[in-house]
PDB file of C-alpha atoms in Angstrom:
ATOM      1  CA  GLU L   2       0.059   0.115  -0.082  1.00 80.00           C
ATOM      2  CA  HIS L   3       0.991   3.347  -0.844  1.00 80.00           C
ATOM      3  CA  GLU L   4      -0.307   6.982  -0.837  1.00 76.00           C
ATOM      4  CA  ALA L   5       1.561   8.894  -3.429  1.00 82.00           C
ATOM      5  CA  GLY L   6       2.639  10.241  -6.962  1.00 85.00           C
ATOM      6  CA  PHE L   7       2.872   7.935  -9.936  1.00 93.00           C
ATOM      7  CA  PHE L   8       6.541   6.888  -9.939  1.00 95.00           C
ATOM      8  CA  SER L   9       6.837   6.706  -6.158  1.00 95.00           C
ATOM      9  CA  CYS L  10       4.308   3.990  -6.503  1.00 94.00           C
ATOM     10  CA  CYS L  11       6.389   2.454  -8.850  1.00 97.00           C
ATOM     11  CA  SER L  12       9.323   2.618  -6.649  1.00 97.00           C
ATOM     12  CA  ILE L  13       7.370   1.337  -3.509  1.00 96.00           C
ATOM     13  CA  ARG L  14       6.407  -1.527  -5.710  1.00 97.00           C
ATOM     14  CA  LEU L  15       9.865  -2.282  -7.200  1.00 98.00           C
ATOM     15  CA  GLN L  16      11.426  -2.236  -3.654  1.00 97.00           C
ATOM     16  CA  SER L  17       8.910  -4.498  -2.518  1.00 97.00           C
ATOM     17  CA  ILE L  18       9.185  -7.279  -4.955  1.00 97.00           C
ATOM     18  CA  ILE L  19      13.031  -6.831  -5.065  1.00 97.00           C
ATOM     19  CA  ASN L  20      12.787  -7.286  -1.187  1.00 97.00           C
ATOM     20  CA  TYR L  21      10.599 -10.019  -1.432  1.00 97.00           C
ATOM     21  CA  HIS L  22      13.180 -11.586  -3.884  1.00 97.00           C
ATOM     22  CA  ASN L  23      15.854 -11.448  -1.680  1.00 97.00           C
ATOM     23  CA  GLU L  24      14.223 -13.033   1.016  1.00 97.00           C
ATOM     24  CA  HIS L  25      12.515 -16.047  -0.646  1.00 96.00           C
ATOM     25  CA  LYS L  26      15.082 -16.118  -3.825  1.00 95.00           C
ATOM     26  CA  ARG L  27      12.091 -16.248  -6.105  1.00 94.00           C
ATOM     27  CA  CYS L  28       9.368 -13.750  -8.035  1.00 93.00           C
ATOM     28  CA  PRO L  29       5.939 -13.743  -5.672  1.00 93.00           C
ATOM     29  CA  ASN L  30       3.289 -15.767  -7.350  1.00 91.00           C
ATOM     30  CA  ILE L  31       0.896 -12.573  -6.597  1.00 92.00           C
ATOM     31  CA  VAL L  32       1.668  -8.602  -6.269  1.00 94.00           C
ATOM     32  CA  ASP L  33      -1.497  -7.085  -4.622  1.00 94.00           C
ATOM     33  CA  THR L  34      -1.438  -3.693  -5.696  1.00 94.00           C
ATOM     34  CA  LYS L  35      -4.738  -2.701  -5.202  1.00 92.00           C
ATOM     35  CA  ASN L  36      -4.446  -0.244  -2.350  1.00 92.00           C
ATOM     36  CA  MET L  37      -1.695   1.386  -4.863  1.00 93.00           C
ATOM     37  CA  PHE L  38      -1.890   4.293  -7.761  1.00 93.00           C
ATOM     38  CA  THR L  39      -4.714   5.622  -5.705  1.00 89.00           C
ATOM     39  CA  TRP L  40      -4.679   9.285  -6.810  1.00 86.00           C
ATOM     40  CA  TYR L  41      -5.141   7.870 -10.603  1.00 90.00           C
ATOM     41  CA  LYS L  42      -8.008   5.997  -9.775  1.00 89.00           C
ATOM     42  CA  ASN L  43     -11.795   7.348 -10.980  1.00 84.00           C
ATOM     43  CA  GLU L  44     -15.170   6.634 -10.169  1.00 76.00           C
ATOM     44  CA  ASN L  45     -15.195   3.765 -12.767  1.00 79.00           C
ATOM     45  CA  ASN L  46     -11.934   1.526 -11.046  1.00 77.00           C
ATOM     46  CA  LYS L  47     -11.754   3.235  -7.532  1.00 80.00           C
ATOM     47  CA  ASP L  48     -11.793  -0.486  -6.357  1.00 80.00           C
ATOM     48  CA  ASN L  49      -9.667  -2.175  -8.650  1.00 88.00           C
ATOM     49  CA  ASP L  50      -6.296  -2.531  -9.217  1.00 90.00           C
ATOM     50  CA  ILE L  51      -5.159  -0.249 -11.950  1.00 93.00           C
ATOM     51  CA  THR L  52      -1.636  -1.686 -12.533  1.00 95.00           C
ATOM     52  CA  PHE L  53      -2.430  -3.431 -15.655  1.00 94.00           C
ATOM     53  CA  GLU L  54      -3.312  -0.085 -17.354  1.00 95.00           C
ATOM     54  CA  TYR L  55       0.439   1.149 -17.089  1.00 97.00           C
ATOM     55  CA  PHE L  56       2.022  -2.156 -17.391  1.00 97.00           C
ATOM     56  CA  LYS L  57       1.659  -5.831 -18.664  1.00 95.00           C
ATOM     57  CA  HIS L  58       0.553  -8.548 -16.662  1.00 93.00           C
ATOM     58  CA  TYR L  59       3.544 -10.314 -15.143  1.00 93.00           C
ATOM     59  CA  ASN L  60       2.566 -13.493 -15.981  1.00 87.00           C
ATOM     60  CA  ALA L  61       1.705 -12.484 -19.381  1.00 82.00           C
ATOM     61  CA  ASP L  62       2.984 -14.505 -22.476  1.00 73.00           C
ATOM     62  CA  GLY L  63       6.334 -13.389 -23.369  1.00 63.00           C
ATOM     63  CA  MET L  64       7.057 -11.913 -19.904  1.00 64.00           C
ATOM     64  CA  TYR L  65      10.014 -13.632 -17.716  1.00 63.00           C
ATOM     65  CA  LYS L  66       8.450 -16.419 -15.885  1.00 70.00           C
ATOM     66  CA  SER L  67      10.481 -15.812 -13.053  1.00 83.00           C
ATOM     67  CA  ILE L  68      13.981 -14.265 -12.013  1.00 91.00           C
ATOM     68  CA  GLU L  69      16.546 -16.168 -11.104  1.00 91.00           C
ATOM     69  CA  TYR L  70      18.367 -15.304  -7.531  1.00 93.00           C
ATOM     70  CA  LYS L  71      22.032 -15.010  -7.993  1.00 90.00           C
ATOM     71  CA  SER L  72      22.846 -12.275  -5.307  1.00 91.00           C
ATOM     72  CA  HIS L  73      21.427  -9.619  -3.175  1.00 93.00           C
ATOM     73  CA  ASN L  74      19.911  -7.225  -5.009  1.00 92.00           C
ATOM     74  CA  TYR L  75      19.745  -3.588  -3.147  1.00 91.00           C
ATOM     75  CA  TYR L  76      17.305  -1.078  -4.230  1.00 95.00           C
ATOM     76  CA  TYR L  77      15.201   0.940  -2.098  1.00 93.00           C
ATOM     77  CA  GLU L  78      12.990   4.139  -2.906  1.00 94.00           C
ATOM     78  CA  GLY L  79      15.798   6.647  -1.279  1.00 95.00           C
ATOM     79  CA  LEU L  80      17.733   5.945  -4.406  1.00 97.00           C
ATOM     80  CA  GLN L  81      15.928   8.224  -6.300  1.00 97.00           C
ATOM     81  CA  PHE L  82      18.543  10.317  -4.191  1.00 97.00           C
ATOM     82  CA  SER L  83      21.611   8.919  -5.140  1.00 97.00           C
ATOM     83  CA  ASN L  84      24.252   8.908  -8.241  1.00 98.00           C
ATOM     84  CA  TYR L  85      22.338   6.890 -11.415  1.00 98.00           C
ATOM     85  CA  LYS L  86      25.370   5.765 -12.778  1.00 97.00           C
ATOM     86  CA  ASN L  87      25.948   3.500  -9.150  1.00 97.00           C
ATOM     87  CA  LEU L  88      22.796   1.925  -9.921  1.00 97.00           C
ATOM     88  CA  ASN L  89      23.112  -1.619 -10.200  1.00 96.00           C
ATOM     89  CA  PHE L  90      21.495  -1.838 -13.506  1.00 97.00           C
ATOM     90  CA  ASP L  91      22.122  -5.333 -14.192  1.00 96.00           C
ATOM     91  CA  GLY L  92      20.571  -6.421 -11.008  1.00 96.00           C
ATOM     92  CA  ILE L  93      17.246  -4.010 -11.706  1.00 97.00           C
ATOM     93  CA  LEU L  94      16.535  -4.336 -15.219  1.00 96.00           C
ATOM     94  CA  PRO L  95      15.331  -7.866 -15.061  1.00 95.00           C
ATOM     95  CA  PHE L  96      12.484  -6.743 -12.720  1.00 96.00           C
ATOM     96  CA  ILE L  97      11.859  -3.602 -14.451  1.00 97.00           C
ATOM     97  CA  LYS L  98      11.234  -5.591 -17.566  1.00 95.00           C
ATOM     98  CA  LYS L  99       8.883  -8.170 -16.033  1.00 94.00           C
ATOM     99  CA  TYR L 100       6.895  -6.162 -13.501  1.00 96.00           C
ATOM    100  CA  PHE L 101       7.208  -2.528 -15.434  1.00 97.00           C
ATOM    101  CA  SER L 102       6.874  -3.194 -18.919  1.00 96.00           C
ATOM    102  CA  PRO L 103       4.479  -0.692 -20.865  1.00 97.00           C
ATOM    103  CA  SER L 104       1.106  -1.993 -21.616  1.00 97.00           C
ATOM    104  CA  LEU L 105      -0.121  -1.982 -25.087  1.00 96.00           C
ATOM    105  CA  ASP L 106      -2.281   1.452 -24.381  1.00 97.00           C
ATOM    106  CA  ILE L 107       1.167   3.096 -22.601  1.00 98.00           C
ATOM    107  CA  THR L 108       3.009   1.798 -25.879  1.00 98.00           C
ATOM    108  CA  TYR L 109       0.320   3.207 -28.303  1.00 98.00           C
ATOM    109  CA  TYR L 110       0.721   6.377 -26.343  1.00 98.00           C
ATOM    110  CA  VAL L 111       4.611   6.375 -26.823  1.00 98.00           C
ATOM    111  CA  ILE L 112       4.234   5.620 -30.552  1.00 98.00           C
ATOM    112  CA  GLU L 113       1.439   8.450 -31.098  1.00 98.00           C
ATOM    113  CA  ILE L 114       3.153  11.176 -29.100  1.00 98.00           C
ATOM    114  CA  THR L 115       6.762  10.523 -31.030  1.00 98.00           C
ATOM    115  CA  LYS L 116       4.930  10.741 -34.407  1.00 98.00           C
ATOM    116  CA  LYS L 117       2.883  13.944 -33.440  1.00 98.00           C
ATOM    117  CA  TYR L 118       6.219  15.590 -32.274  1.00 98.00           C
ATOM    118  CA  LYS L 119       8.425  14.214 -34.968  1.00 98.00           C
ATOM    119  CA  ILE L 120      10.664  13.189 -32.243  1.00 98.00           C
ATOM    120  CA  ASN L 121      14.381  12.010 -33.403  1.00 98.00           C
ATOM    121  CA  PHE L 122      15.928  10.366 -30.441  1.00 98.00           C
ATOM    122  CA  ASN L 123      19.299  10.455 -31.653  1.00 97.00           C
ATOM    123  CA  ASN L 124      19.400  14.352 -32.317  1.00 97.00           C
ATOM    124  CA  THR L 125      17.177  15.262 -28.716  1.00 98.00           C
ATOM    125  CA  ALA L 126      18.229  16.704 -25.611  1.00 98.00           C
ATOM    126  CA  VAL L 127      15.775  16.648 -22.687  1.00 98.00           C
ATOM    127  CA  LEU L 128      15.524  19.298 -19.976  1.00 98.00           C
ATOM    128  CA  PHE L 129      14.159  18.120 -17.056  1.00 98.00           C
ATOM    129  CA  TYR L 130      12.433  19.573 -14.062  1.00 98.00           C
ATOM    130  CA  ARG L 131      10.613  18.308 -11.286  1.00 96.00           C
ATOM    131  CA  GLY L 132       9.898  21.324  -9.096  1.00 93.00           C
ATOM    132  CA  ASN L 133       7.305  22.249  -6.595  1.00 89.00           C
ATOM    133  CA  ASP L 134       7.069  19.731  -3.853  1.00 87.00           C
ATOM    134  CA  LYS L 135      10.458  18.261  -4.398  1.00 91.00           C
ATOM    135  CA  ALA L 136      12.190  21.138  -2.999  1.00 90.00           C
ATOM    136  CA  THR L 137      11.245  20.353   0.386  1.00 89.00           C
ATOM    137  CA  GLU L 138      13.143  17.090  -0.327  1.00 91.00           C
ATOM    138  CA  THR L 139      16.184  17.662  -2.091  1.00 94.00           C
ATOM    139  CA  LYS L 140      17.997  20.518  -3.414  1.00 95.00           C
ATOM    140  CA  LEU L 141      17.135  21.747  -6.509  1.00 96.00           C
ATOM    141  CA  SER L 142      19.235  23.104  -9.340  1.00 96.00           C
ATOM    142  CA  SER L 143      18.390  26.911 -10.568  1.00 97.00           C
ATOM    143  CA  TYR L 144      16.981  27.400 -14.336  1.00 98.00           C
ATOM    144  CA  GLU L 145      20.329  29.069 -14.871  1.00 98.00           C
ATOM    145  CA  GLU L 146      22.002  26.174 -14.783  1.00 98.00           C
ATOM    146  CA  TYR L 147      19.890  24.409 -16.688  1.00 98.00           C
ATOM    147  CA  ILE L 148      20.287  26.902 -19.343  1.00 98.00           C
ATOM    148  CA  ILE L 149      24.434  26.258 -18.898  1.00 98.00           C
ATOM    149  CA  GLN L 150      23.962  23.242 -19.405  1.00 98.00           C
ATOM    150  CA  ALA L 151      21.740  23.026 -22.633  1.00 98.00           C
ATOM    151  CA  HIS L 152      24.365  25.519 -24.337  1.00 98.00           C
ATOM    152  CA  LYS L 153      27.445  22.889 -23.257  1.00 98.00           C
ATOM    153  CA  ILE L 154      25.048  20.600 -25.478  1.00 98.00           C
ATOM    154  CA  LEU L 155      24.549  22.851 -28.071  1.00 97.00           C
ATOM    155  CA  LYS L 156      28.272  23.458 -28.127  1.00 97.00           C
ATOM    156  CA  GLU L 157      28.706  19.763 -29.268  1.00 95.00           C
ATOM    157  CA  LYS L 158      26.025  19.031 -31.206  1.00 96.00           C
ATOM    158  CA  PRO L 159      24.450  22.478 -32.649  1.00 96.00           C
ATOM    159  CA  ASP L 160      21.536  21.091 -34.316  1.00 96.00           C
ATOM    160  CA  ILE L 161      19.955  19.094 -31.057  1.00 97.00           C
ATOM    161  CA  ARG L 162      16.649  19.940 -30.466  1.00 98.00           C
ATOM    162  CA  PHE L 163      15.117  19.920 -26.622  1.00 98.00           C
ATOM    163  CA  ILE L 164      12.356  18.589 -25.128  1.00 98.00           C
ATOM    164  CA  ILE L 165      11.114  21.079 -21.790  1.00 98.00           C
ATOM    165  CA  GLN L 166       9.363  19.080 -19.485  1.00 98.00           C
ATOM    166  CA  SER L 167       8.549  20.382 -15.901  1.00 97.00           C
ATOM    167  CA  ASP L 168       5.516  20.671 -13.297  1.00 95.00           C
ATOM    168  CA  GLU L 169       6.527  24.410 -12.936  1.00 95.00           C
ATOM    169  CA  THR L 170       5.128  26.645 -15.219  1.00 96.00           C
ATOM    170  CA  GLU L 171       7.784  29.215 -14.817  1.00 97.00           C
ATOM    171  CA  PHE L 172      10.698  26.841 -16.142  1.00 97.00           C
ATOM    172  CA  ILE L 173       9.069  25.667 -19.144  1.00 98.00           C
ATOM    173  CA  GLU L 174       8.131  29.505 -20.150  1.00 98.00           C
ATOM    174  CA  LYS L 175      11.996  30.369 -19.431  1.00 98.00           C
ATOM    175  CA  MET L 176      13.361  27.154 -21.320  1.00 98.00           C
ATOM    176  CA  LEU L 177      10.940  28.024 -24.261  1.00 98.00           C
ATOM    177  CA  ASN L 178      11.888  31.606 -24.711  1.00 98.00           C
ATOM    178  CA  GLU L 179      15.687  30.525 -24.415  1.00 97.00           C
ATOM    179  CA  PHE L 180      15.088  27.439 -26.729  1.00 98.00           C
ATOM    180  CA  PRO L 181      11.871  28.323 -28.703  1.00 97.00           C
ATOM    181  CA  SER L 182      12.396  25.524 -31.282  1.00 96.00           C
ATOM    182  CA  SER L 183      11.798  23.390 -28.317  1.00 98.00           C
ATOM    183  CA  ILE L 184       9.514  20.603 -28.273  1.00 98.00           C
ATOM    184  CA  TRP L 185       6.648  21.072 -25.055  1.00 97.00           C
ATOM    185  CA  PHE L 186       3.855  18.589 -24.495  1.00 97.00           C
ATOM    186  CA  LYS L 187       1.310  21.028 -24.083  1.00 94.00           C
ATOM    187  CA  ASP L 188      -1.379  18.615 -24.644  1.00 95.00           C
ATOM    188  CA  GLU L 189      -0.677  15.946 -22.987  1.00 97.00           C
ATOM    189  CA  THR L 190       0.800  17.349 -19.710  1.00 95.00           C
ATOM    190  CA  ARG L 191       0.524  20.056 -16.967  1.00 93.00           C
ATOM    191  CA  SER L 192       1.722  22.338 -15.053  1.00 92.00           C
ATOM    192  CA  ILE L 193       1.083  24.829 -12.039  1.00 90.00           C
ATOM    193  CA  LYS L 194       2.786  27.984 -10.956  1.00 92.00           C
ATOM    194  CA  ARG L 195       5.603  27.004  -8.368  1.00 89.00           C
ATOM    195  CA  ASP L 196       4.193  26.198  -5.003  1.00 84.00           C
ATOM    196  CA  SER L 197       6.518  23.910  -2.718  1.00 79.00           C
ATOM    197  CA  THR L 198       3.637  23.172  -1.118  1.00 79.00           C
ATOM    198  CA  SER L 199       1.204  21.354  -3.930  1.00 78.00           C
ATOM    199  CA  THR L 200       2.076  19.117  -6.866  1.00 83.00           C
ATOM    200  CA  VAL L 201      -0.038  19.126 -10.220  1.00 83.00           C
ATOM    201  CA  ASP L 202      -1.534  15.588  -9.427  1.00 72.00           C
ATOM    202  CA  PHE L 203      -2.910  17.213  -6.388  1.00 71.00           C
ATOM    203  CA  ARG L 204      -3.668  20.492  -7.384  1.00 73.00           C
ATOM    204  CA  LEU L 205      -5.058  19.279 -10.720  1.00 71.00           C
ATOM    205  CA  ASN L 206      -6.675  16.130 -10.168  1.00 72.00           C
ATOM    206  CA  SER L 207      -9.590  15.755 -12.102  1.00 77.00           C
ATOM    207  CA  ASN L 208      -7.863  14.129 -14.793  1.00 88.00           C
ATOM    208  CA  ASN L 209      -5.281  12.118 -13.019  1.00 87.00           C
ATOM    209  CA  ASN L 210      -6.104   8.838 -14.833  1.00 87.00           C
ATOM    210  CA  MET L 211      -5.996  10.091 -18.311  1.00 93.00           C
ATOM    211  CA  PHE L 212      -2.298  12.246 -17.577  1.00 95.00           C
ATOM    212  CA  SER L 213      -0.702  10.115 -15.691  1.00 95.00           C
ATOM    213  CA  LYS L 214      -0.876   7.910 -18.623  1.00 97.00           C
ATOM    214  CA  TYR L 215       0.237  10.329 -21.013  1.00 97.00           C
ATOM    215  CA  PHE L 216       3.318  10.822 -18.424  1.00 97.00           C
ATOM    216  CA  LEU L 217       4.328   7.201 -18.169  1.00 98.00           C
ATOM    217  CA  ALA L 218       4.658   7.303 -21.758  1.00 98.00           C
ATOM    218  CA  ILE L 219       6.393  10.929 -21.607  1.00 98.00           C
ATOM    219  CA  ILE L 220       9.223   9.046 -19.607  1.00 98.00           C
ATOM    220  CA  ILE L 221       9.569   6.619 -21.891  1.00 98.00           C
ATOM    221  CA  ILE L 222       9.783   8.817 -24.702  1.00 98.00           C
ATOM    222  CA  MET L 223      12.215  11.374 -22.839  1.00 98.00           C
ATOM    223  CA  SER L 224      14.532   8.081 -21.780  1.00 98.00           C
ATOM    224  CA  LYS L 225      15.560   7.044 -25.512  1.00 98.00           C
ATOM    225  CA  CYS L 226      16.737  10.594 -25.847  1.00 98.00           C
ATOM    226  CA  ARG L 227      20.116  11.473 -26.284  1.00 98.00           C
ATOM    227  CA  TYR L 228      20.528  13.720 -23.450  1.00 98.00           C
ATOM    228  CA  ILE L 229      18.804  14.035 -20.554  1.00 98.00           C
ATOM    229  CA  VAL L 230      19.510  16.646 -18.429  1.00 98.00           C
ATOM    230  CA  CYS L 231      17.292  16.396 -14.681  1.00 98.00           C
ATOM    231  CA  GLY L 232      17.580  16.597 -11.017  1.00 98.00           C
ATOM    232  CA  SER L 233      16.958  13.609  -8.817  1.00 98.00           C
ATOM    233  CA  GLY L 234      13.599  12.424  -7.871  1.00 97.00           C
ATOM    234  CA  ASN L 235      11.191   9.177  -8.866  1.00 96.00           C
ATOM    235  CA  CYS L 236      10.559  10.461 -12.158  1.00 97.00           C
ATOM    236  CA  SER L 237      14.298  10.952 -13.088  1.00 98.00           C
ATOM    237  CA  ILE L 238      15.260   7.686 -12.105  1.00 98.00           C
ATOM    238  CA  TRP L 239      12.438   5.982 -13.602  1.00 98.00           C
ATOM    239  CA  MET L 240      14.047   7.198 -17.420  1.00 98.00           C
ATOM    240  CA  ALA L 241      17.253   5.637 -15.961  1.00 98.00           C
ATOM    241  CA  PHE L 242      15.548   2.244 -15.557  1.00 98.00           C
ATOM    242  CA  TYR L 243      14.050   2.358 -18.857  1.00 98.00           C
ATOM    243  CA  ARG L 244      16.958   3.884 -20.568  1.00 98.00           C
ATOM    244  CA  GLY L 245      19.082   1.136 -19.094  1.00 98.00           C
ATOM    245  CA  ASN L 246      21.317   2.695 -17.688  1.00 98.00           C
ATOM    246  CA  ALA L 247      22.612   6.497 -16.889  1.00 98.00           C
ATOM    247  CA  ASN L 248      24.666   7.065 -20.226  1.00 98.00           C
ATOM    248  CA  GLY L 249      23.824  10.653 -21.479  1.00 98.00           C
ATOM    249  CA  MET L 250      22.124  11.767 -17.782  1.00 98.00           C
ATOM    250  CA  ILE L 251      23.293  14.880 -16.600  1.00 98.00           C
ATOM    251  CA  GLN L 252      22.164  14.581 -13.300  1.00 98.00           C
ATOM    252  CA  TYR L 253      21.617  17.254 -10.853  1.00 98.00           C
ATOM    253  CA  PHE L 254      22.022  16.224  -6.881  1.00 96.00           C
ATOM    254  CA  ASN L 255      23.385  17.248  -3.769  1.00 92.00           C
ATOM    255  CA  GLY L 256      24.570  20.458  -5.246  1.00 94.00           C
ATOM    256  CA  GLU L 257      25.882  19.425  -8.382  1.00 96.00           C
ATOM    257  CA  TRP L 258      25.999  18.130 -11.775  1.00 97.00           C
ATOM    258  CA  LEU L 259      27.089  14.778 -12.103  1.00 95.00           C
TER     259      LEU L 259
END
């Protein structure tokens, strides 16, 4: 059970599964998550487990039937605030594939959004800023430091195109002013004016189910891009998981860029 943001729920689900695997040397037969992702339920599914609206069922055809225990896998939600280059991707990725592979609906959104914005992954860099209440959990970079990192990328690859993604309206406005040819998922995402006491999903919760599905697709899309400039948090670490590594990620953590 966990009542929080979407990727916080994902991290707790992953943590619990890996802890079980460490203790019992095998995957659980059933993962009961009907009391998770509660912010993203609506009247039609409030009593259901909506996990599989987002992810393929772990026992579906083509998924791993089991994950062999080889050694203890160290993972807990607090690793969102760590250097992602030090993550044990070899140990964690089998669990991502089995339990967090996108559903057919999410895969469709990935394809459609990629086509809509004509995204060339090899020629795209992400400027991702998770602000608002995240400021109470970790030190955030200034907007200006993102601009510095973006210009470093432009110096190396002048024709790069940026994706601007944030829950803070001011960040989006500033980056679009600085890099006007950038991609912004205007129709698929929401933002609010900077507020360290709130989140988009809490403040604008009437369409959380739909927008959470768009956002999962967008996280997967951003994970495929050549460069990712990001802070530290659950959204960023899940980009690393879907990327399969931290290569090309320029991460702000503990007051410095890694």
